[in-house]
Structure formats: structure tokens, C-alpha cells
mmCIF file of C-alpha atoms in Angstrom:
data_model
loop_
_atom_site.group_PDB
_atom_site.id
_atom_site.type_symbol
_atom_site.label_atom_id
_atom_site.label_comp_id
_atom_site.label_asym_id
_atom_site.label_seq_id
_atom_site.Cartn_x
_atom_site.Cartn_y
_atom_site.Cartn_z
ATOM 1 C CA MET A 1 53.480 9.036 106.078
ATOM 2 C CA PRO A 2 52.871 5.756 106.418
ATOM 3 C CA SER A 3 53.371 3.111 104.706
ATOM 4 C CA SER A 4 50.047 1.340 104.738
ATOM 5 C CA ARG A 5 48.655 5.114 103.745
ATOM 6 C CA ARG A 6 50.792 5.476 100.473
ATOM 7 C CA ASN A 7 50.148 1.699 99.611
ATOM 8 C CA PHE A 8 46.447 2.471 100.110
ATOM 9 C CA LEU A 9 46.647 5.735 97.194
ATOM 10 C CA LYS A 10 49.259 4.184 95.035
ATOM 11 C CA ARG A 11 46.594 1.591 94.529
ATOM 12 C CA GLY A 12 43.549 4.049 94.686
ATOM 13 C CA GLY A 13 45.347 5.504 91.491
ATOM 14 C CA ALA A 14 46.207 2.184 90.030
ATOM 15 C CA VAL A 15 42.814 0.766 90.415
ATOM 16 C CA VAL A 16 40.899 3.957 88.500
ATOM 17 C CA ALA A 17 44.184 3.039 85.408
ATOM 18 C CA GLY A 18 43.338 0.023 85.188
ATOM 19 C CA THR A 19 46.685 -1.572 86.078
ATOM 20 C CA ALA A 20 45.502 -4.181 88.846
ATOM 21 C CA LEU A 21 46.876 -7.625 88.857
ATOM 22 C CA GLY A 22 45.779 -9.690 86.096
ATOM 23 C CA LEU A 23 42.124 -11.941 87.489
ATOM 24 C CA GLN A 24 41.658 -15.077 88.607
ATOM 25 C CA ALA A 25 40.847 -18.055 85.981
ATOM 26 C CA TRP A 26 37.490 -17.234 85.198
ATOM 27 C CA SER A 27 39.256 -15.539 82.168
ATOM 28 C CA GLN A 28 40.181 -18.535 79.903
ATOM 29 C CA LYS A 29 37.920 -19.497 77.163
ATOM 30 C CA ALA A 30 36.527 -22.961 75.803
ATOM 31 C CA PRO A 31 36.635 -23.389 71.839
ATOM 32 C CA ALA A 32 33.495 -21.852 70.637
ATOM 33 C CA SER A 33 33.275 -25.208 68.959
ATOM 34 C CA ASP A 34 32.244 -27.408 71.856
ATOM 35 C CA VAL A 35 28.459 -26.432 72.474
ATOM 36 C CA VAL A 36 26.482 -27.778 75.384
ATOM 37 C CA ASN A 37 23.096 -29.070 74.960
ATOM 38 C CA LEU A 38 21.040 -27.472 77.777
ATOM 39 C CA GLY A 39 17.704 -28.326 79.631
ATOM 40 C CA VAL A 40 15.786 -26.176 80.951
ATOM 41 C CA ILE A 41 13.339 -26.938 83.842
ATOM 42 C CA GLY A 42 11.780 -24.227 85.229
ATOM 43 C CA THR A 43 10.709 -21.344 82.163
ATOM 44 C CA GLY A 44 8.900 -18.613 84.855
ATOM 45 C CA ASP A 45 10.710 -15.229 85.142
ATOM 46 C CA ARG A 46 14.388 -16.549 85.557
ATOM 47 C CA GLY A 47 13.527 -18.784 83.597
ATOM 48 C CA LEU A 48 13.109 -17.142 80.536
ATOM 49 C CA GLY A 49 15.655 -14.714 81.454
ATOM 50 C CA LEU A 50 19.073 -17.504 81.276
ATOM 51 C CA ILE A 51 16.911 -18.768 78.058
ATOM 52 C CA LYS A 52 17.515 -14.837 76.136
ATOM 53 C CA GLU A 53 20.873 -14.675 78.148
ATOM 54 C CA LEU A 54 21.907 -17.904 75.959
ATOM 55 C CA GLN A 55 20.918 -17.145 72.437
ATOM 56 C CA ALA A 56 24.350 -14.950 72.935
ATOM 57 C CA LEU A 57 26.694 -17.527 74.792
ATOM 58 C CA SER A 58 27.334 -19.590 71.727
ATOM 59 C CA ARG A 59 28.857 -22.885 73.783
ATOM 60 C CA PHE A 60 25.068 -23.783 74.472
ATOM 61 C CA LYS A 61 22.301 -24.778 73.009
ATOM 62 C CA VAL A 62 18.873 -24.911 74.345
ATOM 63 C CA VAL A 63 17.433 -28.192 73.085
ATOM 64 C CA ALA A 64 14.504 -29.069 75.771
ATOM 65 C CA CYS A 65 12.334 -26.821 78.279
ATOM 66 C CA SER A 66 9.806 -27.645 81.083
ATOM 67 C CA ASP A 67 7.363 -26.320 83.022
ATOM 68 C CA ILE A 68 3.855 -27.676 84.499
ATOM 69 C CA LEU A 69 2.895 -24.214 83.325
ATOM 70 C CA PRO A 70 1.055 -24.438 79.660
ATOM 71 C CA PHE A 71 1.985 -20.190 79.323
ATOM 72 C CA ARG A 72 4.175 -20.371 80.588
ATOM 73 C CA LEU A 73 5.801 -23.420 78.276
ATOM 74 C CA GLU A 74 5.016 -21.504 75.698
ATOM 75 C CA GLN A 75 6.920 -18.572 75.855
ATOM 76 C CA ALA A 76 9.588 -20.435 76.262
ATOM 77 C CA LEU A 77 10.172 -22.274 73.290
ATOM 78 C CA HIS A 78 8.951 -19.515 70.989
ATOM 79 C CA ALA A 79 12.302 -17.628 72.778
ATOM 80 C CA ALA A 80 14.737 -21.159 71.575
ATOM 81 C CA GLY A 81 13.668 -22.044 69.058
ATOM 82 C CA LYS A 82 12.193 -24.305 66.793
ATOM 83 C CA LYS A 83 14.107 -27.363 67.264
ATOM 84 C CA CYS A 84 13.526 -26.890 70.527
ATOM 85 C CA ARG A 85 11.670 -29.465 72.580
ATOM 86 C CA GLY A 86 8.611 -28.552 75.192
ATOM 87 C CA TYR A 87 7.870 -31.469 78.692
ATOM 88 C CA SER A 88 5.630 -30.748 81.275
ATOM 89 C CA ASN A 89 6.908 -32.764 83.097
ATOM 90 C CA TYR A 90 10.875 -32.586 83.170
ATOM 91 C CA ARG A 91 11.648 -35.666 84.021
ATOM 92 C CA ARG A 92 10.276 -36.582 80.500
ATOM 93 C CA LEU A 93 13.045 -33.958 80.125
ATOM 94 C CA LEU A 94 15.080 -35.832 82.217
ATOM 95 C CA GLU A 95 15.099 -38.644 79.831
ATOM 96 C CA ASP A 96 16.198 -37.364 76.581
ATOM 97 C CA LYS A 97 19.393 -37.943 75.456
ATOM 98 C CA ARG A 98 20.392 -35.105 73.755
ATOM 99 C CA VAL A 99 20.183 -32.993 77.027
ATOM 100 C CA GLU A 100 23.921 -32.978 78.314
ATOM 101 C CA ALA A 101 22.465 -30.439 81.491
ATOM 102 C CA VAL A 102 20.577 -28.786 83.232
ATOM 103 C CA ILE A 103 19.697 -25.843 84.402
ATOM 104 C CA ILE A 104 17.212 -25.745 87.614
ATOM 105 C CA ALA A 105 15.205 -22.714 87.184
ATOM 106 C CA THR A 106 12.686 -23.685 90.141
ATOM 107 C CA PRO A 107 10.593 -22.601 93.393
ATOM 108 C CA LEU A 108 13.972 -22.606 96.392
ATOM 109 C CA SER A 109 12.071 -25.733 98.012
ATOM 110 C CA LEU A 110 11.825 -27.858 93.787
ATOM 111 C CA HIS A 111 15.686 -27.133 93.790
ATOM 112 C CA PHE A 112 17.213 -30.692 95.871
ATOM 113 C CA GLU A 113 14.729 -33.254 94.193
ATOM 114 C CA MET A 114 15.700 -31.945 90.398
ATOM 115 C CA ALA A 115 19.043 -31.884 91.452
ATOM 116 C CA ALA A 116 19.213 -35.314 92.659
ATOM 117 C CA ALA A 117 17.181 -36.087 89.913
ATOM 118 C CA ALA A 118 19.023 -34.497 87.154
ATOM 119 C CA LEU A 119 22.097 -36.244 88.457
ATOM 120 C CA ASP A 120 21.034 -39.610 88.500
ATOM 121 C CA ALA A 121 19.208 -39.295 85.052
ATOM 122 C CA GLY A 122 23.890 -38.744 83.611
ATOM 123 C CA LYS A 123 23.198 -35.149 84.144
ATOM 124 C CA HIS A 124 25.552 -32.283 84.737
ATOM 125 C CA VAL A 125 24.455 -29.148 86.383
ATOM 126 C CA TYR A 126 23.828 -26.087 86.729
ATOM 127 C CA CYS A 127 21.323 -25.057 90.134
ATOM 128 C CA GLU A 128 19.838 -21.488 90.903
ATOM 129 C CA LYS A 129 20.623 -20.790 94.204
ATOM 130 C CA THR A 130 19.695 -21.209 96.796
ATOM 131 C CA MET A 131 21.213 -24.046 96.207
ATOM 132 C CA VAL A 132 18.442 -25.591 98.035
ATOM 133 C CA PHE A 133 15.876 -24.891 101.017
ATOM 134 C CA ARG A 134 17.009 -27.641 103.545
ATOM 135 C CA GLU A 135 19.635 -27.943 106.198
ATOM 136 C CA GLU A 136 19.671 -32.235 106.282
ATOM 137 C CA GLU A 137 19.412 -31.229 101.858
ATOM 138 C CA VAL A 138 22.905 -30.114 101.594
ATOM 139 C CA PHE A 139 24.624 -32.606 102.585
ATOM 140 C CA LEU A 140 22.632 -35.215 101.181
ATOM 141 C CA LEU A 141 23.052 -33.226 97.532
ATOM 142 C CA ILE A 142 26.957 -32.970 98.060
ATOM 143 C CA GLU A 143 27.310 -37.026 98.858
ATOM 144 C CA LYS A 144 24.976 -37.334 94.761
ATOM 145 C CA VAL A 145 27.746 -35.538 93.806
ATOM 146 C CA LYS A 146 30.477 -36.511 95.241
ATOM 147 C CA SER A 147 29.420 -40.671 93.707
ATOM 148 C CA SER A 148 28.010 -39.383 90.438
ATOM 149 C CA ASN A 149 30.896 -37.409 89.363
ATOM 150 C CA LEU A 150 29.646 -34.268 86.865
ATOM 151 C CA THR A 151 29.355 -30.556 87.702
ATOM 152 C CA PHE A 152 27.269 -29.347 89.887
ATOM 153 C CA GLN A 153 27.411 -25.379 89.778
ATOM 154 C CA VAL A 154 25.495 -22.609 91.989
ATOM 155 C CA GLY A 155 24.554 -20.294 90.915
ATOM 156 C CA HIS A 156 26.137 -17.493 93.130
ATOM 157 C CA GLN A 157 26.856 -15.165 89.836
ATOM 158 C CA TYR A 158 29.524 -13.694 91.629
ATOM 159 C CA ARG A 159 32.219 -15.748 91.910
ATOM 160 C CA SER A 160 33.138 -15.389 88.253
ATOM 161 C CA THR A 161 32.520 -12.447 87.973
ATOM 162 C CA PRO A 162 35.795 -9.334 87.229
ATOM 163 C CA LEU A 163 34.606 -6.876 89.539
ATOM 164 C CA TYR A 164 34.309 -9.103 92.979
ATOM 165 C CA TYR A 165 36.834 -10.574 92.286
ATOM 166 C CA ARG A 166 39.174 -7.474 91.700
ATOM 167 C CA VAL A 167 37.388 -6.333 94.720
ATOM 168 C CA ALA A 168 37.757 -9.495 97.086
ATOM 169 C CA ASP A 169 41.815 -9.524 95.609
ATOM 170 C CA MET A 170 41.400 -5.725 97.093
ATOM 171 C CA ILE A 171 39.925 -6.883 99.751
ATOM 172 C CA ARG A 172 42.529 -9.043 100.640
ATOM 173 C CA GLU A 173 45.777 -7.717 100.052
ATOM 174 C CA GLY A 174 44.865 -5.019 103.140
ATOM 175 C CA TYR A 175 43.549 -1.798 100.280
ATOM 176 C CA ILE A 176 40.492 -0.614 103.357
ATOM 177 C CA GLY A 177 42.177 -2.280 106.104
ATOM 178 C CA GLU A 178 40.385 -4.618 108.182
ATOM 179 C CA VAL A 179 36.879 -4.869 108.125
ATOM 180 C CA ILE A 180 35.085 -4.700 110.724
ATOM 181 C CA ASN A 181 31.456 -3.914 109.441
ATOM 182 C CA VAL A 182 30.153 -5.219 106.100
ATOM 183 C CA TYR A 183 25.878 -3.266 105.438
ATOM 184 C CA VAL A 184 24.388 -4.689 103.106
ATOM 185 C CA GLN A 185 21.242 -3.432 101.043
ATOM 186 C CA TRP A 186 19.107 -4.419 98.536
ATOM 187 C CA ASN A 187 15.791 -2.797 99.194
ATOM 188 C CA ARG A 188 13.318 -2.228 96.346
ATOM 189 C CA ASN A 189 9.797 -0.479 96.496
ATOM 190 C CA GLY A 190 6.412 -2.789 95.284
ATOM 191 C CA ASP A 191 5.013 -5.671 95.938
ATOM 192 C CA TRP A 192 7.021 -8.221 93.843
ATOM 193 C CA ARG A 193 4.069 -9.799 93.452
ATOM 194 C CA ARG A 194 4.226 -11.435 89.485
ATOM 195 C CA PRO A 195 0.413 -10.868 87.514
ATOM 196 C CA VAL A 196 -1.710 -13.908 88.010
ATOM 197 C CA PRO A 197 -3.548 -15.410 85.148
ATOM 198 C CA GLU A 198 -6.588 -17.384 86.916
ATOM 199 C CA PRO A 199 -6.228 -17.298 90.835
ATOM 200 C CA GLN A 200 -5.232 -21.205 90.168
ATOM 201 C CA TYR A 201 -2.467 -20.487 89.858
ATOM 202 C CA GLU A 202 -1.323 -17.560 92.343
ATOM 203 C CA ARG A 203 1.035 -19.615 94.762
ATOM 204 C CA ILE A 204 2.671 -21.734 91.592
ATOM 205 C CA ILE A 205 3.469 -17.744 90.093
ATOM 206 C CA ASN A 206 3.821 -16.633 93.483
ATOM 207 C CA TRP A 207 5.684 -19.654 95.593
ATOM 208 C CA ARG A 208 8.427 -17.061 97.239
ATOM 209 C CA MET A 209 5.517 -15.051 98.816
ATOM 210 C CA TYR A 210 4.832 -18.375 100.637
ATOM 211 C CA ARG A 211 7.029 -20.832 103.187
ATOM 212 C CA GLU A 212 5.908 -23.849 102.244
ATOM 213 C CA TYR A 213 8.713 -23.093 99.121
ATOM 214 C CA SER A 214 10.365 -19.782 99.615
ATOM 215 C CA GLY A 215 12.618 -18.439 102.131
ATOM 216 C CA GLY A 216 11.630 -14.587 100.996
ATOM 217 C CA LEU A 217 14.164 -11.644 100.615
ATOM 218 C CA THR A 218 17.283 -13.611 103.226
ATOM 219 C CA ALA A 219 17.094 -16.902 100.227
ATOM 220 C CA GLU A 220 16.194 -14.155 96.803
ATOM 221 C CA LEU A 221 18.358 -11.787 97.183
ATOM 222 C CA HIS A 222 20.596 -11.797 100.197
ATOM 223 C CA SER A 223 21.761 -14.756 100.048
ATOM 224 C CA HIS A 224 24.361 -13.391 96.381
ATOM 225 C CA GLN A 225 25.839 -11.122 99.220
ATOM 226 C CA ILE A 226 26.742 -13.644 101.848
ATOM 227 C CA ASP A 227 27.201 -15.618 99.086
ATOM 228 C CA PHE A 228 30.419 -13.203 98.458
ATOM 229 C CA ILE A 229 31.015 -11.856 101.980
ATOM 230 C CA ASN A 230 31.698 -15.127 102.911
ATOM 231 C CA PHE A 231 34.324 -16.410 99.773
ATOM 232 C CA VAL A 232 35.680 -12.672 100.322
ATOM 233 C CA PHE A 233 36.917 -13.289 103.911
ATOM 234 C CA ASN A 234 37.168 -17.162 103.537
ATOM 235 C CA SER A 235 35.106 -17.182 106.346
ATOM 236 C CA TYR A 236 31.641 -18.621 107.126
ATOM 237 C CA PRO A 237 29.243 -16.678 110.315
ATOM 238 C CA LYS A 238 29.739 -18.349 113.489
ATOM 239 C CA ARG A 239 26.321 -16.283 114.675
ATOM 240 C CA VAL A 240 22.784 -14.558 113.397
ATOM 241 C CA ILE A 241 19.726 -12.770 115.063
ATOM 242 C CA GLY A 242 17.418 -11.184 113.071
ATOM 243 C CA MET A 243 13.207 -9.477 112.631
ATOM 244 C CA GLY A 244 11.506 -9.244 110.275
ATOM 245 C CA GLY A 245 8.129 -8.886 109.482
ATOM 246 C CA ILE A 246 5.193 -8.759 107.139
ATOM 247 C CA ASP A 247 4.433 -4.973 108.474
ATOM 248 C CA TYR A 248 3.275 -3.197 104.754
ATOM 249 C CA TRP A 249 2.153 -5.337 102.203
ATOM 250 C CA LYS A 250 -1.022 -6.618 104.245
ATOM 251 C CA ASP A 251 -1.713 -8.935 100.762
ATOM 252 C CA GLY A 252 -2.197 -12.771 102.764
ATOM 253 C CA ARG A 253 1.741 -13.488 102.178
ATOM 254 C CA GLU A 254 3.864 -15.875 104.718
ATOM 255 C CA THR A 255 7.069 -14.123 103.527
ATOM 256 C CA PHE A 256 8.608 -11.233 105.521
ATOM 257 C CA ASP A 257 8.221 -7.994 103.353
ATOM 258 C CA ASN A 258 11.458 -6.387 104.960
ATOM 259 C CA VAL A 259 14.154 -8.446 106.491
ATOM 260 C CA ASN A 260 16.881 -6.928 108.358
ATOM 261 C CA THR A 261 19.847 -9.456 109.279
ATOM 262 C CA ILE A 262 22.818 -9.792 111.498
ATOM 263 C CA PHE A 263 25.497 -12.443 110.999
ATOM 264 C CA GLU A 264 28.722 -11.766 113.421
ATOM 265 C CA TYR A 265 32.285 -13.594 111.757
ATOM 266 C CA PRO A 266 35.282 -15.888 113.548
ATOM 267 C CA SER A 267 36.982 -12.099 113.447
ATOM 268 C CA GLY A 268 34.400 -10.724 115.237
ATOM 269 C CA MET A 269 33.694 -8.995 111.750
ATOM 270 C CA LYS A 270 29.435 -7.795 111.847
ATOM 271 C CA VAL A 271 27.498 -8.619 108.917
ATOM 272 C CA ASN A 272 24.554 -6.094 108.271
ATOM 273 C CA CYS A 273 20.986 -7.266 105.840
ATOM 274 C CA ILE A 274 19.044 -5.330 105.048
ATOM 275 C CA ALA A 275 15.801 -5.775 102.566
ATOM 276 C CA LEU A 276 13.113 -3.680 101.654
ATOM 277 C CA THR A 277 9.666 -3.927 99.843
ATOM 278 C CA SER A 278 8.392 -0.015 100.114
ATOM 279 C CA ASN A 279 10.937 1.497 99.715
ATOM 280 C CA SER A 280 13.686 1.955 96.613
ATOM 281 C CA ARG A 281 16.021 4.779 98.182
ATOM 282 C CA GLU A 282 20.010 3.328 97.131
ATOM 283 C CA GLY A 283 17.804 -0.088 95.515
ATOM 284 C CA TYR A 284 21.007 -2.129 95.920
ATOM 285 C CA ILE A 285 24.820 -1.757 97.691
ATOM 286 C CA MET A 286 27.176 -2.678 99.645
ATOM 287 C CA LYS A 287 29.797 -1.338 101.825
ATOM 288 C CA PHE A 288 33.283 -3.245 103.045
ATOM 289 C CA LYS A 289 34.135 -0.126 106.459
ATOM 290 C CA GLY A 290 37.650 -0.905 106.875
ATOM 291 C CA SER A 291 40.177 1.240 108.789
ATOM 292 C CA LYS A 292 41.715 2.507 105.598
ATOM 293 C CA GLY A 293 38.803 3.137 103.899
ATOM 294 C CA THR A 294 35.492 1.733 102.568
ATOM 295 C CA ILE A 295 35.035 0.073 99.348
ATOM 296 C CA GLU A 296 31.428 -0.281 98.220
ATOM 297 C CA LEU A 297 29.725 -1.748 95.731
ATOM 298 C CA ASP A 298 26.475 -1.848 92.791
ATOM 299 C CA ILE A 299 25.555 -4.820 91.031
ATOM 300 C CA GLU A 300 28.081 -3.763 88.579
ATOM 301 C CA LYS A 301 30.019 -0.768 89.337
ATOM 302 C CA GLY A 302 32.599 -0.878 92.191
ATOM 303 C CA TRP A 303 34.195 2.622 94.056
ATOM 304 C CA ILE A 304 37.124 2.682 96.924
ATOM 305 C CA TYR A 305 36.489 5.930 99.630
ATOM 306 C CA SER A 306 40.277 6.711 101.947
ATOM 307 C CA GLU A 307 39.144 7.765 105.756
ATOM 308 C CA LYS A 308 40.390 11.131 106.090
ATOM 309 C CA VAL A 309 43.525 12.715 104.162
ATOM 310 C CA THR A 310 46.074 15.081 104.728
ATOM 311 C CA ASP A 311 47.402 17.451 102.551
ATOM 312 C CA ARG A 312 50.669 16.281 103.428
ATOM 313 C CA GLU A 313 49.595 13.105 102.301
ATOM 314 C CA LEU A 314 48.275 14.197 99.307
ATOM 315 C CA GLY A 315 51.874 15.463 98.352
ATOM 316 C CA GLU A 316 53.905 12.430 99.050
ATOM 317 C CA VAL A 317 51.793 9.785 96.949
ATOM 318 C CA ASP A 318 53.452 9.252 93.612
ATOM 319 C CA GLY A 319 51.111 8.328 90.508
ATOM 320 C CA VAL A 320 48.071 8.981 90.945
ATOM 321 C CA SER A 321 46.263 11.423 88.981
ATOM 322 C CA GLY A 322 45.254 14.543 89.806
ATOM 323 C CA ALA A 323 41.469 14.104 89.273
ATOM 324 C CA THR A 324 42.068 10.975 91.811
ATOM 325 C CA VAL A 325 43.332 12.936 94.384
ATOM 326 C CA ARG A 326 41.280 15.805 94.239
ATOM 327 C CA LEU A 327 37.958 12.490 94.818
ATOM 328 C CA LEU A 328 40.308 11.696 97.695
ATOM 329 C CA LYS A 329 40.427 14.821 99.290
ATOM 330 C CA GLU A 330 37.402 15.643 98.783
ATOM 331 C CA GLY A 331 35.680 12.022 99.926
ATOM 332 C CA GLN A 332 35.244 11.052 96.874
ATOM 333 C CA GLY A 333 34.383 7.923 95.652
ATOM 334 C CA VAL A 334 37.268 6.783 93.669
ATOM 335 C CA PRO A 335 35.255 3.802 90.537
ATOM 336 C CA ILE A 336 37.729 0.605 89.957
ATOM 337 C CA ALA A 337 38.437 -0.421 87.524
ATOM 338 C CA VAL A 338 39.290 -4.048 86.333
ATOM 339 C CA PRO A 339 41.006 -5.038 83.456
ATOM 340 C CA GLY A 340 39.237 -7.224 80.405
ATOM 341 C CA GLU A 341 35.837 -6.736 80.978
ATOM 342 C CA LYS A 342 33.860 -7.961 79.145
ATOM 343 C CA GLU A 343 31.949 -5.049 76.980
ATOM 344 C CA GLY A 344 28.437 -6.156 77.149
ATOM 345 C CA MET A 345 28.579 -9.182 79.675
ATOM 346 C CA ASN A 346 26.444 -9.148 83.192
ATOM 347 C CA ASN A 347 27.510 -11.746 85.716
ATOM 348 C CA THR A 348 24.402 -14.127 84.884
ATOM 349 C CA GLY A 349 26.742 -14.716 81.267
ATOM 350 C CA TYR A 350 29.643 -15.424 83.460
ATOM 351 C CA ALA A 351 27.827 -17.918 85.917
ATOM 352 C CA LEU A 352 27.610 -19.523 82.040
ATOM 353 C CA GLU A 353 30.565 -19.169 81.255
ATOM 354 C CA ALA A 354 32.770 -20.178 84.252
ATOM 355 C CA PHE A 355 29.633 -23.221 84.251
ATOM 356 C CA HIS A 356 30.560 -23.620 80.143
ATOM 357 C CA GLN A 357 34.489 -23.930 80.961
ATOM 358 C CA SER A 358 34.679 -26.790 84.154
ATOM 359 C CA LEU A 359 31.756 -29.013 81.897
ATOM 360 C CA LEU A 360 34.910 -28.960 79.135
ATOM 361 C CA ASP A 361 38.301 -28.978 81.806
ATOM 362 C CA ASN A 362 36.146 -31.011 84.266
ATOM 363 C CA THR A 363 37.360 -29.330 87.182
ATOM 364 C CA LEU A 364 35.372 -28.124 89.860
ATOM 365 C CA PRO A 365 33.185 -24.732 89.949
ATOM 366 C CA TYR A 366 34.177 -21.805 91.367
ATOM 367 C CA SER A 367 30.334 -21.905 92.959
ATOM 368 C CA ASN A 368 30.165 -24.916 94.055
ATOM 369 C CA VAL A 369 28.794 -27.796 96.492
ATOM 370 C CA TYR A 370 30.760 -27.035 99.111
ATOM 371 C CA ASN A 371 30.488 -23.507 99.199
ATOM 372 C CA GLY A 372 27.692 -23.508 97.185
ATOM 373 C CA GLY A 373 25.763 -25.483 100.331
ATOM 374 C CA ALA A 374 26.820 -23.690 103.279
ATOM 375 C CA THR A 375 25.933 -21.154 102.049
ATOM 376 C CA ALA A 376 23.193 -22.257 101.737
ATOM 377 C CA LEU A 377 23.360 -23.705 105.886
ATOM 378 C CA CYS A 378 23.419 -18.946 106.333
ATOM 379 C CA VAL A 379 20.477 -18.503 104.450
ATOM 380 C CA ARG A 380 18.473 -21.008 106.762
ATOM 381 C CA MET A 381 20.494 -19.373 109.937
ATOM 382 C CA ALA A 382 18.856 -16.840 109.375
ATOM 383 C CA ILE A 383 15.022 -17.831 108.432
ATOM 384 C CA ASP A 384 14.888 -19.404 110.888
ATOM 385 C CA ALA A 385 16.899 -16.890 113.229
ATOM 386 C CA MET A 386 13.790 -14.298 112.491
ATOM 387 C CA LEU A 387 11.466 -17.511 112.536
ATOM 388 C CA ASP A 388 11.727 -18.383 116.198
ATOM 389 C CA GLU A 389 13.310 -15.157 116.789
ATOM 390 C CA GLU A 390 16.085 -16.879 118.898
ATOM 391 C CA ALA A 391 20.036 -16.711 117.796
ATOM 392 C CA LYS A 392 21.252 -19.510 115.617
ATOM 393 C CA THR A 393 25.338 -20.048 115.406
ATOM 394 C CA TRP A 394 27.828 -22.793 112.567
ATOM 395 C CA LYS A 395 27.471 -26.047 113.960
ATOM 396 C CA PRO A 396 30.651 -28.402 113.356
ATOM 397 C CA GLU A 397 28.993 -30.056 111.102
ATOM 398 C CA TYR A 398 28.715 -27.317 108.943
ATOM 399 C CA ASN A 399 32.469 -26.993 108.113
ATOM 400 C CA ILE A 400 31.257 -28.778 104.633
ATOM 401 C CA VAL A 401 34.248 -26.349 103.328
ATOM 402 C CA ASN A 402 36.803 -27.336 104.859
ATOM 403 C CA ASN A 403 36.236 -30.737 105.142
ATOM 404 C CA GLN A 404 35.717 -31.394 101.648
#
């Protein structure tokens, strides 16, 4: 039996048993007494969700919130508690001396302006993905962070999540052989709109529908998956092609209601990204297709599949349970177990813990201005490929990660 096949199956058993190799420094714990005072800029669905998430993390205290919509700010203040101050202008929040760090959860088009202002005010920053909207903003923000000596983290959560770290290790260690294709999907069946209490709030609340503020499905959904693929392979696409359309929801939106993009990496690997808003079958999924097997991921679970396994090969495998052998032989997925996962902790929680750790240690976050900026460039390439109906190529000046 070839050693590569034997190793695949043995490792599969280790994954099931939870005896796989340990994870990286994401698991370090900070003292609970080191509480960081936070200000949250943008208290829509994501900002409010983050405030609620932070209530369960004793390492942070939300002391200020800002939003231009009074009813949203009121909801946030109620969630954050009586000692939280509210500001209709985010610059007033930045003047609050109690605020040590900010979370930016506003429309994408505002990220650069607000992140730059926060750094100028001496605040550490957790900026939701995608990092920035425009190509030139990537380079300007990098210089701003470099000169600030402040912590800047981008909200690409998979760089802090145990399952995704484990999967990255497995792929790099050859569990599934050479990966030639990655299939990415994030499908929904709904118009993706938020309710609007009065017509004048339409573009503010449903900013994701308008090109002035948003990169649409690619920026809001696929950016997470693109960033993880870049992380796994320590590489960036050399070329992007794509198509998108407003083909189902004829409601005045400007961003596409379906997107199909293909990223080509220097190794020859292709990444197919699809997002629909008119069919939710299988919802979210990532499939890494290798010469020896496949890894499939949903948001919080993963499975590994072997290519065809013979009876003879199975008979030579040691340390793999009968149940695992049966699943592999039948072509079914074996669940990926991850040691050290915290019960009840989701991807956002892990990312916020990583931010806290970087603040305490004064270290570069795993999801930082360099790799976050590179992913923003990938997203911009894909959006422009669809809008301009032509392939977009990686430019030498995009090599910001290697040049940091």
C-alpha cells in the first residue's frame, strides 16, 4: 500500500479521535482582569450583534457606541448597558478618553475614513471585513497603521478559528494531496434586504444594495472564504474572471443578486466562487479537492473524504476505527475533530479573543492590515472583473504581505 494512502487513512483516524496536532498561538489566554474599553462605530445588524457577543467576553467592556440612526443607537445602548455613552457622530466617540479601542462595523465605503480617524485619535482598531473599498485605500491604510504603533485587526474570523486552523494544517501536511480546485458557495433564498421604517433611510439601511457603498456579495460574503484560501496556500490569485447579474430581484438594487467568479493562483489552482440569493440549497460550503481526498467545510464543521479505497488498503490500516473505515469505504465524510475548541464559542468570539491577545502582547494580529489589505485587493479585482466584463490581473505592487 502506498505510504501516501496509508498516511491519509491513519491521519483520518487521528482526526476523528481528536488526537491531531495542536493549534497555533490562538489558544493563549489573557488574564480576565485586563479589560479593554471598547467603542463600537456602527450599530446596525452586525454592530449590534457584536455588542451582544461582547457581553459574554469579560475581557472587553463596551463604553461607547455611535450611529447616525437614533433608533439603532438606542438599541445598542440598551444592549451595552447603562454606563455606555451614545454618540450620533463617530468623531465624538473618538474624543472619548475612556475608549481604548474601536470596532468599525459600518458600510464598507466608510471603513477607510473611520479607521484612519481612529488611528489618528490613538485608538486600536478592529475593522470588519472587507478591510477597505478601494484599491488606493489599501496602501494608504497600511502606511497609517505602520506609523501609528497601534494594533489593527481585520474581521476575517477564520484566521482565529480552531477548526479552520486545523484544516489549513491538514491541507499543508498533504492529507488530501495536491489541491487543484476549491469550490466556494454561499447561497441564500431571500432578497437580502433589511426593513426600512421610513423611505429616507433606504440607502443607509440597505447600503449593501448600492454600488456607492458596497461590493455586494463578493465583499460581504466571499471575502471570508477568499481570505482563508489565501491563508491556507500562502498565495494570492494571479488572475480573476467573473460574471454577475441582477437577474431575480428586480427591486432597484445596483449590486448583483448572483455572482460567479474564478480565481487562478500561480500554482494553477482554480477557485470557483458562487453566491445566489434565489436558491439556498447547501447554503455555505467550501470544498478543497485534492488528488488523495476532499475536505468540505461549513461555517463551524468539517469533513474529510478519501478518494476510492480498496479492501486491501483498508486491511493494512492501523489505528482507524471500524466506523471510520466503513465511512471511508462508502465514500462518506469523516468528521474533523479539533482539540481545544471551546464550547459555545463561535467564530466571532475567537476573533475577538485574538484581538484582545494582540492588544495585550502588542503583537501583529493574525488577520492584519497586510493580509487584510491583500484580500481587499482580491475582492476589488473580482468586483471589477464582473463590472468591466474583463479579466483582472495581480499587480506587482499588490505584494504587500511579502514586502511588509
